[in-house]
Amino acid sequence: MLSNPVDRIDTSSDESGPSVFRISPLIRLTLLCLYVALTIPLPFLAKVTAAAVPPILLWVGIGLGAIALYGALSERVILDEQAIQVTYPRWVPRLFRKGWSLPWTEVQELKCRTTGQGGLVYYFVSKSGKGYLLPMRIVGFAQMVKQVEAKTGIDTTDIRPLAQPWMYLILLGVTLILLLIDGWTIWTALHL
């Protein structure tokens, strides 16, 4: 049980405090494992092939990239009586992930846009015309959308998450196979 009330996932719509939604653990695990699978063999291969980039520089880059990815996957969506906001932990530099806050009174509509891959994303449009991307890869998405509808009066019955869990399960399975191949690659590189 978490002691900090902001860190708890409270998907109820009562007025006792804010509701906090985080990125799905399945999505976080899948993307972090994929990052590891794609990058970890590089320093070993650089050493074996005598690449122009030294392995130590690759290790530093991989470490910094892992920190940046973890920071991006630490997004939180907070809904309270006054606003919806997207925040990141304090250690994530604002230069990289600024987050945003939109008072419920400023929400004019929720617009749908098609992505380059054919998916649908939704933007809050404020009264000033500025767009704010609706976070879609969070745990409790349906509960969050219900709360958005209750606070704004906008019909949200057709809004669905961008990616379904089965998509990430398939990607995780492929990533685990890739990690096995990485293990063989690293073992081979170390024994040449």
mmCIF file with all atom_site columns, C-alpha atoms in Angstrom:
data_model
loop_
_atom_site.group_PDB
_atom_site.id
_atom_site.type_symbol
_atom_site.label_atom_id
_atom_site.label_alt_id
_atom_site.label_comp_id
_atom_site.label_asym_id
_atom_site.label_entity_id
_atom_site.label_seq_id
_atom_site.pdbx_PDB_ins_code
_atom_site.Cartn_x
_atom_site.Cartn_y
_atom_site.Cartn_z
_atom_site.occupancy
_atom_site.B_iso_or_equiv
_atom_site.pdbx_formal_charge
_atom_site.auth_seq_id
_atom_site.auth_comp_id
_atom_site.auth_asym_id
_atom_site.auth_atom_id
_atom_site.pdbx_PDB_model_num
ATOM 1   C CA . MET A 1 1   ? 0.000   0.000   0.000   1.00 0.00 ? 1   MET A CA 1
ATOM 2   C CA . LEU A 1 2   ? 1.414   3.381   -1.047  1.00 0.00 ? 2   LEU A CA 1
ATOM 3   C CA . SER A 1 3   ? 1.398   6.090   1.576   1.00 0.00 ? 3   SER A CA 1
ATOM 4   C CA . ASN A 1 4   ? 1.480   9.099   -0.740  1.00 0.00 ? 4   ASN A CA 1
ATOM 5   C CA . PRO A 1 5   ? -2.093  9.836   -1.911  1.00 0.00 ? 5   PRO A CA 1
ATOM 6   C CA . VAL A 1 6   ? -0.858  11.259  -5.231  1.00 0.00 ? 6   VAL A CA 1
ATOM 7   C CA . ASP A 1 7   ? 0.997   7.989   -5.994  1.00 0.00 ? 7   ASP A CA 1
ATOM 8   C CA . ARG A 1 8   ? -2.066  5.790   -5.594  1.00 0.00 ? 8   ARG A CA 1
ATOM 9   C CA . ILE A 1 9   ? -4.173  4.792   -8.549  1.00 0.00 ? 9   ILE A CA 1
ATOM 10  C CA . ASP A 1 10  ? -7.631  5.981   -7.622  1.00 0.00 ? 10  ASP A CA 1
ATOM 11  C CA . THR A 1 11  ? -10.021 5.566   -10.498 1.00 0.00 ? 11  THR A CA 1
ATOM 12  C CA . SER A 1 12  ? -13.134 6.457   -8.530  1.00 0.00 ? 12  SER A CA 1
ATOM 13  C CA . SER A 1 13  ? -14.983 9.637   -9.338  1.00 0.00 ? 13  SER A CA 1
ATOM 14  C CA . ASP A 1 14  ? -15.525 10.753  -5.752  1.00 0.00 ? 14  ASP A CA 1
ATOM 15  C CA . GLU A 1 15  ? -14.482 14.218  -4.636  1.00 0.00 ? 15  GLU A CA 1
ATOM 16  C CA . SER A 1 16  ? -12.082 13.048  -1.906  1.00 0.00 ? 16  SER A CA 1
ATOM 17  C CA . GLY A 1 17  ? -8.999  13.587  -4.002  1.00 0.00 ? 17  GLY A CA 1
ATOM 18  C CA . PRO A 1 18  ? -7.428  13.451  -7.433  1.00 0.00 ? 18  PRO A CA 1
ATOM 19  C CA . SER A 1 19  ? -7.518  10.357  -9.628  1.00 0.00 ? 19  SER A CA 1
ATOM 20  C CA . VAL A 1 20  ? -4.056  9.339   -10.822 1.00 0.00 ? 20  VAL A CA 1
ATOM 21  C CA . PHE A 1 21  ? -3.510  7.149   -13.870 1.00 0.00 ? 21  PHE A CA 1
ATOM 22  C CA . ARG A 1 22  ? -0.138  5.759   -14.971 1.00 0.00 ? 22  ARG A CA 1
ATOM 23  C CA . ILE A 1 23  ? 1.121   4.165   -18.154 1.00 0.00 ? 23  ILE A CA 1
ATOM 24  C CA . SER A 1 24  ? 0.255   0.476   -18.280 1.00 0.00 ? 24  SER A CA 1
ATOM 25  C CA . PRO A 1 25  ? 2.919   -1.785  -16.711 1.00 0.00 ? 25  PRO A CA 1
ATOM 26  C CA . LEU A 1 26  ? 2.628   -4.086  -19.746 1.00 0.00 ? 26  LEU A CA 1
ATOM 27  C CA . ILE A 1 27  ? 3.507   -1.205  -22.067 1.00 0.00 ? 27  ILE A CA 1
ATOM 28  C CA . ARG A 1 28  ? 6.356   -0.036  -19.820 1.00 0.00 ? 28  ARG A CA 1
ATOM 29  C CA . LEU A 1 29  ? 7.828   -3.538  -19.529 1.00 0.00 ? 29  LEU A CA 1
ATOM 30  C CA . THR A 1 30  ? 7.504   -4.210  -23.258 1.00 0.00 ? 30  THR A CA 1
ATOM 31  C CA . LEU A 1 31  ? 9.138   -0.962  -24.342 1.00 0.00 ? 31  LEU A CA 1
ATOM 32  C CA . LEU A 1 32  ? 11.958  -1.185  -21.793 1.00 0.00 ? 32  LEU A CA 1
ATOM 33  C CA . CYS A 1 33  ? 12.699  -4.804  -22.790 1.00 0.00 ? 33  CYS A CA 1
ATOM 34  C CA . LEU A 1 34  ? 12.619  -3.868  -26.472 1.00 0.00 ? 34  LEU A CA 1
ATOM 35  C CA . TYR A 1 35  ? 15.092  -1.047  -25.808 1.00 0.00 ? 35  TYR A CA 1
ATOM 36  C CA . VAL A 1 36  ? 17.420  -3.456  -24.014 1.00 0.00 ? 36  VAL A CA 1
ATOM 37  C CA . ALA A 1 37  ? 17.085  -6.058  -26.768 1.00 0.00 ? 37  ALA A CA 1
ATOM 38  C CA . LEU A 1 38  ? 17.907  -3.533  -29.475 1.00 0.00 ? 38  LEU A CA 1
ATOM 39  C CA . THR A 1 39  ? 20.858  -1.852  -27.767 1.00 0.00 ? 39  THR A CA 1
ATOM 40  C CA . ILE A 1 40  ? 22.708  -4.244  -25.441 1.00 0.00 ? 40  ILE A CA 1
ATOM 41  C CA . PRO A 1 41  ? 24.521  -6.225  -28.189 1.00 0.00 ? 41  PRO A CA 1
ATOM 42  C CA . LEU A 1 42  ? 25.952  -3.046  -29.752 1.00 0.00 ? 42  LEU A CA 1
ATOM 43  C CA . PRO A 1 43  ? 28.977  -2.528  -27.439 1.00 0.00 ? 43  PRO A CA 1
ATOM 44  C CA . PHE A 1 44  ? 29.932  -6.209  -27.747 1.00 0.00 ? 44  PHE A CA 1
ATOM 45  C CA . LEU A 1 45  ? 29.663  -6.108  -31.518 1.00 0.00 ? 45  LEU A CA 1
ATOM 46  C CA . ALA A 1 46  ? 31.601  -2.823  -31.640 1.00 0.00 ? 46  ALA A CA 1
ATOM 47  C CA . LYS A 1 47  ? 34.462  -4.460  -29.761 1.00 0.00 ? 47  LYS A CA 1
ATOM 48  C CA . VAL A 1 48  ? 34.540  -7.580  -31.953 1.00 0.00 ? 48  VAL A CA 1
ATOM 49  C CA . THR A 1 49  ? 34.353  -5.629  -35.208 1.00 0.00 ? 49  THR A CA 1
ATOM 50  C CA . ALA A 1 50  ? 36.770  -2.896  -34.069 1.00 0.00 ? 50  ALA A CA 1
ATOM 51  C CA . ALA A 1 51  ? 34.147  -0.265  -34.890 1.00 0.00 ? 51  ALA A CA 1
ATOM 52  C CA . ALA A 1 52  ? 35.088  3.417   -34.959 1.00 0.00 ? 52  ALA A CA 1
ATOM 53  C CA . VAL A 1 53  ? 32.808  4.074   -31.974 1.00 0.00 ? 53  VAL A CA 1
ATOM 54  C CA . PRO A 1 54  ? 34.372  2.789   -28.741 1.00 0.00 ? 54  PRO A CA 1
ATOM 55  C CA . PRO A 1 55  ? 32.232  0.395   -26.663 1.00 0.00 ? 55  PRO A CA 1
ATOM 56  C CA . ILE A 1 56  ? 32.413  2.633   -23.588 1.00 0.00 ? 56  ILE A CA 1
ATOM 57  C CA . LEU A 1 57  ? 30.787  5.450   -25.542 1.00 0.00 ? 57  LEU A CA 1
ATOM 58  C CA . LEU A 1 58  ? 28.021  3.070   -26.594 1.00 0.00 ? 58  LEU A CA 1
ATOM 59  C CA . TRP A 1 59  ? 27.491  1.994   -22.953 1.00 0.00 ? 59  TRP A CA 1
ATOM 60  C CA . VAL A 1 60  ? 27.170  5.644   -21.890 1.00 0.00 ? 60  VAL A CA 1
ATOM 61  C CA . GLY A 1 61  ? 24.705  6.321   -24.711 1.00 0.00 ? 61  GLY A CA 1
ATOM 62  C CA . ILE A 1 62  ? 22.666  3.215   -23.860 1.00 0.00 ? 62  ILE A CA 1
ATOM 63  C CA . GLY A 1 63  ? 22.535  4.238   -20.193 1.00 0.00 ? 63  GLY A CA 1
ATOM 64  C CA . LEU A 1 64  ? 21.413  7.780   -21.009 1.00 0.00 ? 64  LEU A CA 1
ATOM 65  C CA . GLY A 1 65  ? 18.838  6.449   -23.457 1.00 0.00 ? 65  GLY A CA 1
ATOM 66  C CA . ALA A 1 66  ? 17.475  4.041   -20.836 1.00 0.00 ? 66  ALA A CA 1
ATOM 67  C CA . ILE A 1 67  ? 17.086  6.889   -18.345 1.00 0.00 ? 67  ILE A CA 1
ATOM 68  C CA . ALA A 1 68  ? 15.309  9.033   -20.971 1.00 0.00 ? 68  ALA A CA 1
ATOM 69  C CA . LEU A 1 69  ? 12.968  6.175   -21.924 1.00 0.00 ? 69  LEU A CA 1
ATOM 70  C CA . TYR A 1 70  ? 12.175  5.403   -18.282 1.00 0.00 ? 70  TYR A CA 1
ATOM 71  C CA . GLY A 1 71  ? 11.417  9.089   -17.721 1.00 0.00 ? 71  GLY A CA 1
ATOM 72  C CA . ALA A 1 72  ? 9.080   9.218   -20.719 1.00 0.00 ? 72  ALA A CA 1
ATOM 73  C CA . LEU A 1 73  ? 7.300   6.091   -19.443 1.00 0.00 ? 73  LEU A CA 1
ATOM 74  C CA . SER A 1 74  ? 6.812   7.690   -15.997 1.00 0.00 ? 74  SER A CA 1
ATOM 75  C CA . GLU A 1 75  ? 3.983   9.889   -17.253 1.00 0.00 ? 75  GLU A CA 1
ATOM 76  C CA . ARG A 1 76  ? 1.032   10.389  -14.898 1.00 0.00 ? 76  ARG A CA 1
ATOM 77  C CA . VAL A 1 77  ? -2.420  11.701  -15.720 1.00 0.00 ? 77  VAL A CA 1
ATOM 78  C CA . ILE A 1 78  ? -4.102  13.462  -12.815 1.00 0.00 ? 78  ILE A CA 1
ATOM 79  C CA . LEU A 1 79  ? -7.792  14.345  -12.813 1.00 0.00 ? 79  LEU A CA 1
ATOM 80  C CA . ASP A 1 80  ? -9.289  16.478  -10.077 1.00 0.00 ? 80  ASP A CA 1
ATOM 81  C CA . GLU A 1 81  ? -12.284 18.782  -9.741  1.00 0.00 ? 81  GLU A CA 1
ATOM 82  C CA . GLN A 1 82  ? -10.515 21.675  -11.467 1.00 0.00 ? 82  GLN A CA 1
ATOM 83  C CA . ALA A 1 83  ? -8.429  20.206  -14.300 1.00 0.00 ? 83  ALA A CA 1
ATOM 84  C CA . ILE A 1 84  ? -6.790  17.348  -16.135 1.00 0.00 ? 84  ILE A CA 1
ATOM 85  C CA . GLN A 1 85  ? -3.027  17.367  -16.150 1.00 0.00 ? 85  GLN A CA 1
ATOM 86  C CA . VAL A 1 86  ? -0.176  15.268  -17.490 1.00 0.00 ? 86  VAL A CA 1
ATOM 87  C CA . THR A 1 87  ? 2.889   15.299  -15.270 1.00 0.00 ? 87  THR A CA 1
ATOM 88  C CA . TYR A 1 88  ? 6.284   13.641  -14.973 1.00 0.00 ? 88  TYR A CA 1
ATOM 89  C CA . PRO A 1 89  ? 8.537   13.059  -11.954 1.00 0.00 ? 89  PRO A CA 1
ATOM 90  C CA . ARG A 1 90  ? 10.680  16.003  -10.851 1.00 0.00 ? 90  ARG A CA 1
ATOM 91  C CA . TRP A 1 91  ? 13.876  14.301  -12.018 1.00 0.00 ? 91  TRP A CA 1
ATOM 92  C CA . VAL A 1 92  ? 12.688  14.400  -15.653 1.00 0.00 ? 92  VAL A CA 1
ATOM 93  C CA . PRO A 1 93  ? 13.974  17.692  -17.119 1.00 0.00 ? 93  PRO A CA 1
ATOM 94  C CA . ARG A 1 94  ? 11.164  19.981  -18.272 1.00 0.00 ? 94  ARG A CA 1
ATOM 95  C CA . LEU A 1 95  ? 13.134  20.548  -21.454 1.00 0.00 ? 95  LEU A CA 1
ATOM 96  C CA . PHE A 1 96  ? 12.348  16.964  -22.511 1.00 0.00 ? 96  PHE A CA 1
ATOM 97  C CA . ARG A 1 97  ? 8.859   16.337  -21.047 1.00 0.00 ? 97  ARG A CA 1
ATOM 98  C CA . LYS A 1 98  ? 6.918   19.446  -20.108 1.00 0.00 ? 98  LYS A CA 1
ATOM 99  C CA . GLY A 1 99  ? 3.519   17.961  -19.381 1.00 0.00 ? 99  GLY A CA 1
ATOM 100 C CA . TRP A 1 100 ? 0.419   20.103  -19.441 1.00 0.00 ? 100 TRP A CA 1
ATOM 101 C CA . SER A 1 101 ? -2.651  21.144  -17.485 1.00 0.00 ? 101 SER A CA 1
ATOM 102 C CA . LEU A 1 102 ? -6.087  22.067  -18.815 1.00 0.00 ? 102 LEU A CA 1
ATOM 103 C CA . PRO A 1 103 ? -8.907  23.367  -16.601 1.00 0.00 ? 103 PRO A CA 1
ATOM 104 C CA . TRP A 1 104 ? -12.234 21.639  -17.233 1.00 0.00 ? 104 TRP A CA 1
ATOM 105 C CA . THR A 1 105 ? -13.843 25.023  -17.865 1.00 0.00 ? 105 THR A CA 1
ATOM 106 C CA . GLU A 1 106 ? -11.464 25.598  -20.796 1.00 0.00 ? 106 GLU A CA 1
ATOM 107 C CA . VAL A 1 107 ? -12.269 22.325  -22.603 1.00 0.00 ? 107 VAL A CA 1
ATOM 108 C CA . GLN A 1 108 ? -14.302 23.123  -25.702 1.00 0.00 ? 108 GLN A CA 1
ATOM 109 C CA . GLU A 1 109 ? -14.333 19.729  -27.445 1.00 0.00 ? 109 GLU A CA 1
ATOM 110 C CA . LEU A 1 110 ? -12.554 16.431  -27.989 1.00 0.00 ? 110 LEU A CA 1
ATOM 111 C CA . LYS A 1 111 ? -11.381 16.013  -31.594 1.00 0.00 ? 111 LYS A CA 1
ATOM 112 C CA . CYS A 1 112 ? -10.372 12.797  -33.315 1.00 0.00 ? 112 CYS A CA 1
ATOM 113 C CA . ARG A 1 113 ? -7.315  12.623  -35.599 1.00 0.00 ? 113 ARG A CA 1
ATOM 114 C CA . THR A 1 114 ? -5.944  9.737   -37.668 1.00 0.00 ? 114 THR A CA 1
ATOM 115 C CA . THR A 1 115 ? -2.326  8.718   -37.096 1.00 0.00 ? 115 THR A CA 1
ATOM 116 C CA . GLY A 1 116 ? 0.098   7.887   -39.893 1.00 0.00 ? 116 GLY A CA 1
ATOM 117 C CA . GLN A 1 117 ? -0.429  4.187   -39.136 1.00 0.00 ? 117 GLN A CA 1
ATOM 118 C CA . GLY A 1 118 ? -4.218  4.436   -39.381 1.00 0.00 ? 118 GLY A CA 1
ATOM 119 C CA . GLY A 1 119 ? -4.996  4.581   -35.658 1.00 0.00 ? 119 GLY A CA 1
ATOM 120 C CA . LEU A 1 120 ? -7.102  7.210   -33.950 1.00 0.00 ? 120 LEU A CA 1
ATOM 121 C CA . VAL A 1 121 ? -5.920  9.696   -31.345 1.00 0.00 ? 121 VAL A CA 1
ATOM 122 C CA . TYR A 1 122 ? -7.950  12.338  -29.552 1.00 0.00 ? 122 TYR A CA 1
ATOM 123 C CA . TYR A 1 123 ? -7.127  15.914  -28.641 1.00 0.00 ? 123 TYR A CA 1
ATOM 124 C CA . PHE A 1 124 ? -8.764  18.187  -26.123 1.00 0.00 ? 124 PHE A CA 1
ATOM 125 C CA . VAL A 1 125 ? -9.350  21.516  -27.825 1.00 0.00 ? 125 VAL A CA 1
ATOM 126 C CA . SER A 1 126 ? -9.333  24.480  -25.480 1.00 0.00 ? 126 SER A CA 1
ATOM 127 C CA . LYS A 1 127 ? -11.419 27.604  -25.928 1.00 0.00 ? 127 LYS A CA 1
ATOM 128 C CA . SER A 1 128 ? -8.278  29.329  -27.229 1.00 0.00 ? 128 SER A CA 1
ATOM 129 C CA . GLY A 1 129 ? -7.946  26.627  -29.933 1.00 0.00 ? 129 GLY A CA 1
ATOM 130 C CA . LYS A 1 130 ? -4.892  24.892  -28.484 1.00 0.00 ? 130 LYS A CA 1
ATOM 131 C CA . GLY A 1 131 ? -4.789  21.059  -28.658 1.00 0.00 ? 131 GLY A CA 1
ATOM 132 C CA . TYR A 1 132 ? -3.842  18.685  -25.835 1.00 0.00 ? 132 TYR A CA 1
ATOM 133 C CA . LEU A 1 133 ? -3.309  14.993  -26.596 1.00 0.00 ? 133 LEU A CA 1
ATOM 134 C CA . LEU A 1 134 ? -5.556  12.665  -24.589 1.00 0.00 ? 134 LEU A CA 1
ATOM 135 C CA . PRO A 1 135 ? -3.248  10.055  -22.977 1.00 0.00 ? 135 PRO A CA 1
ATOM 136 C CA . MET A 1 136 ? -4.318  6.648   -24.264 1.00 0.00 ? 136 MET A CA 1
ATOM 137 C CA . ARG A 1 137 ? -1.804  4.091   -22.945 1.00 0.00 ? 137 ARG A CA 1
ATOM 138 C CA . ILE A 1 138 ? -2.763  4.205   -19.302 1.00 0.00 ? 138 ILE A CA 1
ATOM 139 C CA . VAL A 1 139 ? -4.204  1.755   -16.808 1.00 0.00 ? 139 VAL A CA 1
ATOM 140 C CA . GLY A 1 140 ? -7.859  2.544   -16.215 1.00 0.00 ? 140 GLY A CA 1
ATOM 141 C CA . PHE A 1 141 ? -8.417  4.271   -19.551 1.00 0.00 ? 141 PHE A CA 1
ATOM 142 C CA . ALA A 1 142 ? -12.175 3.559   -19.544 1.00 0.00 ? 142 ALA A CA 1
ATOM 143 C CA . GLN A 1 143 ? -12.503 5.006   -16.018 1.00 0.00 ? 143 GLN A CA 1
ATOM 144 C CA . MET A 1 144 ? -10.533 8.090   -17.026 1.00 0.00 ? 144 MET A CA 1
ATOM 145 C CA . VAL A 1 145 ? -12.750 8.640   -20.077 1.00 0.00 ? 145 VAL A CA 1
ATOM 146 C CA . LYS A 1 146 ? -15.877 8.314   -17.897 1.00 0.00 ? 146 LYS A CA 1
ATOM 147 C CA . GLN A 1 147 ? -14.511 11.000  -15.593 1.00 0.00 ? 147 GLN A CA 1
ATOM 148 C CA . VAL A 1 148 ? -13.689 13.238  -18.570 1.00 0.00 ? 148 VAL A CA 1
ATOM 149 C CA . GLU A 1 149 ? -17.280 12.856  -19.784 1.00 0.00 ? 149 GLU A CA 1
ATOM 150 C CA . ALA A 1 150 ? -18.630 13.660  -16.306 1.00 0.00 ? 150 ALA A CA 1
ATOM 151 C CA . LYS A 1 151 ? -16.463 16.792  -16.000 1.00 0.00 ? 151 LYS A CA 1
ATOM 152 C CA . THR A 1 152 ? -16.938 18.139  -19.539 1.00 0.00 ? 152 THR A CA 1
ATOM 153 C CA . GLY A 1 153 ? -20.271 16.783  -20.745 1.00 0.00 ? 153 GLY A CA 1
ATOM 154 C CA . ILE A 1 154 ? -18.573 15.587  -23.964 1.00 0.00 ? 154 ILE A CA 1
ATOM 155 C CA . ASP A 1 155 ? -19.852 12.230  -25.265 1.00 0.00 ? 155 ASP A CA 1
ATOM 156 C CA . THR A 1 156 ? -16.974 9.726   -25.013 1.00 0.00 ? 156 THR A CA 1
ATOM 157 C CA . THR A 1 157 ? -18.770 6.477   -25.898 1.00 0.00 ? 157 THR A CA 1
ATOM 158 C CA . ASP A 1 158 ? -16.751 5.953   -29.112 1.00 0.00 ? 158 ASP A CA 1
ATOM 159 C CA . ILE A 1 159 ? -13.313 6.628   -27.588 1.00 0.00 ? 159 ILE A CA 1
ATOM 160 C CA . ARG A 1 160 ? -11.097 3.537   -27.389 1.00 0.00 ? 160 ARG A CA 1
ATOM 161 C CA . PRO A 1 161 ? -7.448  3.096   -26.407 1.00 0.00 ? 161 PRO A CA 1
ATOM 162 C CA . LEU A 1 162 ? -4.940  3.464   -29.252 1.00 0.00 ? 162 LEU A CA 1
ATOM 163 C CA . ALA A 1 163 ? -3.370  0.025   -28.744 1.00 0.00 ? 163 ALA A CA 1
ATOM 164 C CA . GLN A 1 164 ? -4.954  -3.084  -27.299 1.00 0.00 ? 164 GLN A CA 1
ATOM 165 C CA . PRO A 1 165 ? -3.124  -5.226  -24.700 1.00 0.00 ? 165 PRO A CA 1
ATOM 166 C CA . TRP A 1 166 ? -2.796  -8.167  -27.110 1.00 0.00 ? 166 TRP A CA 1
ATOM 167 C CA . MET A 1 167 ? -0.639  -5.999  -29.390 1.00 0.00 ? 167 MET A CA 1
ATOM 168 C CA . TYR A 1 168 ? 1.836   -5.391  -26.585 1.00 0.00 ? 168 TYR A CA 1
ATOM 169 C CA . LEU A 1 169 ? 1.741   -9.060  -25.556 1.00 0.00 ? 169 LEU A CA 1
ATOM 170 C CA . ILE A 1 170 ? 2.769   -10.040 -29.092 1.00 0.00 ? 170 ILE A CA 1
ATOM 171 C CA . LEU A 1 171 ? 5.502   -7.392  -29.088 1.00 0.00 ? 171 LEU A CA 1
ATOM 172 C CA . LEU A 1 172 ? 6.697   -8.619  -25.695 1.00 0.00 ? 172 LEU A CA 1
ATOM 173 C CA . GLY A 1 173 ? 6.845   -12.200 -26.983 1.00 0.00 ? 173 GLY A CA 1
ATOM 174 C CA . VAL A 1 174 ? 8.874   -11.157 -30.027 1.00 0.00 ? 174 VAL A CA 1
ATOM 175 C CA . THR A 1 175 ? 11.124  -9.058  -27.759 1.00 0.00 ? 175 THR A CA 1
ATOM 176 C CA . LEU A 1 176 ? 11.813  -12.065 -25.512 1.00 0.00 ? 176 LEU A CA 1
ATOM 177 C CA . ILE A 1 177 ? 12.822  -14.094 -28.588 1.00 0.00 ? 177 ILE A CA 1
ATOM 178 C CA . LEU A 1 178 ? 15.080  -11.205 -29.620 1.00 0.00 ? 178 LEU A CA 1
ATOM 179 C CA . LEU A 1 179 ? 16.648  -11.217 -26.143 1.00 0.00 ? 179 LEU A CA 1
ATOM 180 C CA . LEU A 1 180 ? 17.466  -14.925 -26.561 1.00 0.00 ? 180 LEU A CA 1
ATOM 181 C CA . ILE A 1 181 ? 19.143  -14.155 -29.882 1.00 0.00 ? 181 ILE A CA 1
ATOM 182 C CA . ASP A 1 182 ? 20.978  -11.278 -28.174 1.00 0.00 ? 182 ASP A CA 1
ATOM 183 C CA . GLY A 1 183 ? 22.259  -13.696 -25.542 1.00 0.00 ? 183 GLY A CA 1
ATOM 184 C CA . TRP A 1 184 ? 23.635  -15.974 -28.264 1.00 0.00 ? 184 TRP A CA 1
ATOM 185 C CA . THR A 1 185 ? 25.165  -12.953 -30.082 1.00 0.00 ? 185 THR A CA 1
ATOM 186 C CA . ILE A 1 186 ? 26.870  -11.686 -26.932 1.00 0.00 ? 186 ILE A CA 1
ATOM 187 C CA . TRP A 1 187 ? 28.116  -15.175 -26.017 1.00 0.00 ? 187 TRP A CA 1
ATOM 188 C CA . THR A 1 188 ? 29.542  -15.570 -29.528 1.00 0.00 ? 188 THR A CA 1
ATOM 189 C CA . ALA A 1 189 ? 31.176  -12.116 -29.406 1.00 0.00 ? 189 ALA A CA 1
ATOM 190 C CA . LEU A 1 190 ? 32.803  -12.853 -26.042 1.00 0.00 ? 190 LEU A CA 1
ATOM 191 C CA . HIS A 1 191 ? 34.197  -16.202 -27.217 1.00 0.00 ? 191 HIS A CA 1
ATOM 192 C CA . LEU A 1 192 ? 35.764  -15.093 -30.517 1.00 0.00 ? 192 LEU A CA 1
#
